[in-house]
């Protein structure tokens, strides 16, 4: 079962707007993006793979909500398609240059605020060692 790190209520509190009707789908997709960004991160989890420390739980929730907020601002629906082009037309097909964002196909276009939430919690990959939230244990 896929892990989902935030609730519709947390999303509404983050954005200051009611959660959209498809909040469950958006939360699941954003959680997948966060999982991808944290592919080699070290933090303590329970048997279901959910974080066990409140700081990590909060950081993942914040990152998921920030990712959805970013999608809403860029007009994305969680597919990543909206952020790929500066201009798109459908008839007779016209595309303009790519926007910033993922450098290679399959890369996560991680929202700046999501990146900062994960960075503040010490969750971004790159450092191998003890789990900072478990005080040396796993």
Short mmCIF file of C-alpha atoms in Angstrom, two decimals:
data_model
loop_
_atom_site.label_atom_id
_atom_site.label_comp_id
_atom_site.label_asym_id
_atom_site.label_seq_id
_atom_site.Cartn_x
_atom_site.Cartn_y
_atom_site.Cartn_z
CA UNK A 1 0.00 0.00 0.00
CA UNK A 2 1.30 3.43 -0.91
CA UNK A 3 2.24 5.74 1.94
CA UNK A 4 0.39 9.07 2.11
CA UNK A 5 2.01 11.64 4.37
CA UNK A 6 -0.72 14.29 4.70
CA UNK A 7 -4.48 14.50 5.08
CA UNK A 8 -7.00 16.71 3.29
CA UNK A 9 -7.31 18.67 6.55
CA UNK A 10 -3.56 19.31 6.66
CA UNK A 11 -3.63 20.39 3.02
CA UNK A 12 -6.47 22.85 3.74
CA UNK A 13 -4.56 24.26 6.73
CA UNK A 14 -1.38 24.62 4.63
CA UNK A 15 -3.03 26.40 1.69
CA UNK A 16 -5.69 28.29 3.63
CA UNK A 17 -8.27 26.99 1.15
CA UNK A 18 -10.69 24.07 1.35
CA UNK A 19 -9.12 20.84 0.13
CA UNK A 20 -9.98 20.13 -3.51
CA UNK A 21 -12.43 17.34 -4.29
CA UNK A 22 -9.58 15.20 -5.64
CA UNK A 23 -7.39 15.78 -2.55
CA UNK A 24 -6.90 12.05 -1.96
CA UNK A 25 -5.44 11.57 -5.44
CA UNK A 26 -3.25 14.65 -5.15
CA UNK A 27 -1.98 13.66 -1.69
CA UNK A 28 -1.09 10.17 -2.96
CA UNK A 29 0.77 11.55 -6.00
CA UNK A 30 2.61 14.19 -3.99
CA UNK A 31 3.59 11.55 -1.41
CA UNK A 32 5.05 9.48 -4.26
CA UNK A 33 7.08 12.50 -5.39
CA UNK A 34 8.38 13.01 -1.85
CA UNK A 35 9.26 9.31 -1.59
CA UNK A 36 11.18 9.61 -4.86
CA UNK A 37 13.06 12.67 -3.59
CA UNK A 38 13.96 10.77 -0.41
CA UNK A 39 14.97 7.54 -2.12
CA UNK A 40 18.13 7.09 -0.02
CA UNK A 41 17.17 9.14 3.04
CA UNK A 42 17.67 7.68 6.50
CA UNK A 43 14.92 7.99 9.09
CA UNK A 44 13.12 5.65 11.49
CA UNK A 45 9.93 3.96 10.30
CA UNK A 46 7.35 1.55 11.60
CA UNK A 47 6.47 -1.77 9.93
CA UNK A 48 4.30 0.05 7.35
CA UNK A 49 7.18 2.35 6.36
CA UNK A 50 5.67 5.40 8.04
CA UNK A 51 7.96 7.73 10.00
CA UNK A 52 7.97 7.25 13.76
CA UNK A 53 9.26 10.65 14.88
CA UNK A 54 7.03 13.70 15.00
CA UNK A 55 9.60 16.01 13.34
CA UNK A 56 9.87 13.68 10.36
CA UNK A 57 6.11 13.17 10.17
CA UNK A 58 5.59 16.95 10.16
CA UNK A 59 8.32 17.55 7.55
CA UNK A 60 6.83 14.95 5.20
CA UNK A 61 3.34 16.38 5.65
CA UNK A 62 4.64 19.91 4.98
CA UNK A 63 6.55 18.73 1.91
CA UNK A 64 3.49 16.97 0.46
CA UNK A 65 1.29 20.02 1.04
CA UNK A 66 3.96 22.32 -0.45
CA UNK A 67 4.19 20.06 -3.51
CA UNK A 68 0.43 20.28 -4.09
CA UNK A 69 0.46 24.04 -3.52
CA UNK A 70 3.21 24.26 -6.17
CA UNK A 71 1.14 22.22 -8.60
CA UNK A 72 -1.85 24.49 -8.01
CA UNK A 73 0.28 27.56 -8.71
CA UNK A 74 1.72 26.08 -11.91
CA UNK A 75 -1.59 24.68 -13.12
CA UNK A 76 -0.46 21.06 -12.78
CA UNK A 77 -2.76 18.24 -11.73
CA UNK A 78 -0.03 16.07 -10.27
CA UNK A 79 1.05 14.58 -13.60
CA UNK A 80 4.01 16.90 -14.17
CA UNK A 81 2.82 17.89 -17.62
CA UNK A 82 1.92 21.51 -16.86
CA UNK A 83 5.43 22.45 -15.80
CA UNK A 84 7.19 21.09 -18.89
CA UNK A 85 6.53 23.84 -21.47
CA UNK A 86 6.40 27.63 -21.54
CA UNK A 87 3.60 27.50 -24.12
CA UNK A 88 1.40 24.75 -25.54
CA UNK A 89 -1.22 24.77 -28.30
CA UNK A 90 -3.25 21.84 -29.53
CA UNK A 91 -4.33 22.77 -32.97
CA UNK A 92 -2.19 22.48 -35.13
CA UNK A 93 0.16 21.39 -32.33
CA UNK A 94 2.69 23.95 -31.11
CA UNK A 95 5.12 23.61 -28.20
CA UNK A 96 7.63 26.12 -26.88
CA UNK A 97 10.81 25.57 -24.93
CA UNK A 98 10.87 23.61 -21.72
CA UNK A 99 10.57 25.39 -18.41
CA UNK A 100 12.96 24.89 -15.57
CA UNK A 101 12.26 21.89 -13.41
CA UNK A 102 13.44 18.32 -13.79
CA UNK A 103 16.78 18.02 -15.51
CA UNK A 104 16.20 14.52 -16.88
CA UNK A 105 13.12 12.41 -17.68
CA UNK A 106 11.65 10.89 -14.55
CA UNK A 107 13.20 13.45 -12.21
CA UNK A 108 10.93 14.94 -9.58
CA UNK A 109 10.06 18.59 -10.06
CA UNK A 110 10.21 19.24 -6.33
CA UNK A 111 8.67 22.45 -5.04
CA UNK A 112 11.15 24.81 -3.37
CA UNK A 113 9.11 24.87 -0.16
CA UNK A 114 8.96 21.05 -0.14
CA UNK A 115 12.74 20.92 -0.56
CA UNK A 116 13.23 23.35 2.32
CA UNK A 117 10.90 21.37 4.64
CA UNK A 118 12.84 18.17 3.93
CA UNK A 119 16.20 19.90 4.23
CA UNK A 120 15.34 21.48 7.61
CA UNK A 121 14.41 18.04 8.95
CA UNK A 122 17.71 16.57 7.73
CA UNK A 123 15.90 14.18 5.39
CA UNK A 124 17.51 14.93 2.05
CA UNK A 125 19.77 12.12 0.88
CA UNK A 126 23.50 12.43 0.66
CA UNK A 127 24.68 11.77 4.20
CA UNK A 128 25.11 8.20 5.34
CA UNK A 129 25.16 7.59 9.05
CA UNK A 130 22.94 7.29 12.06
CA UNK A 131 19.36 8.41 12.00
CA UNK A 132 19.48 11.93 13.51
CA UNK A 133 15.95 11.54 14.86
CA UNK A 134 16.65 8.25 16.69
CA UNK A 135 19.69 9.56 18.54
CA UNK A 136 21.91 6.86 17.12
CA UNK A 137 19.49 3.97 16.82
CA UNK A 138 17.26 2.63 14.09
#
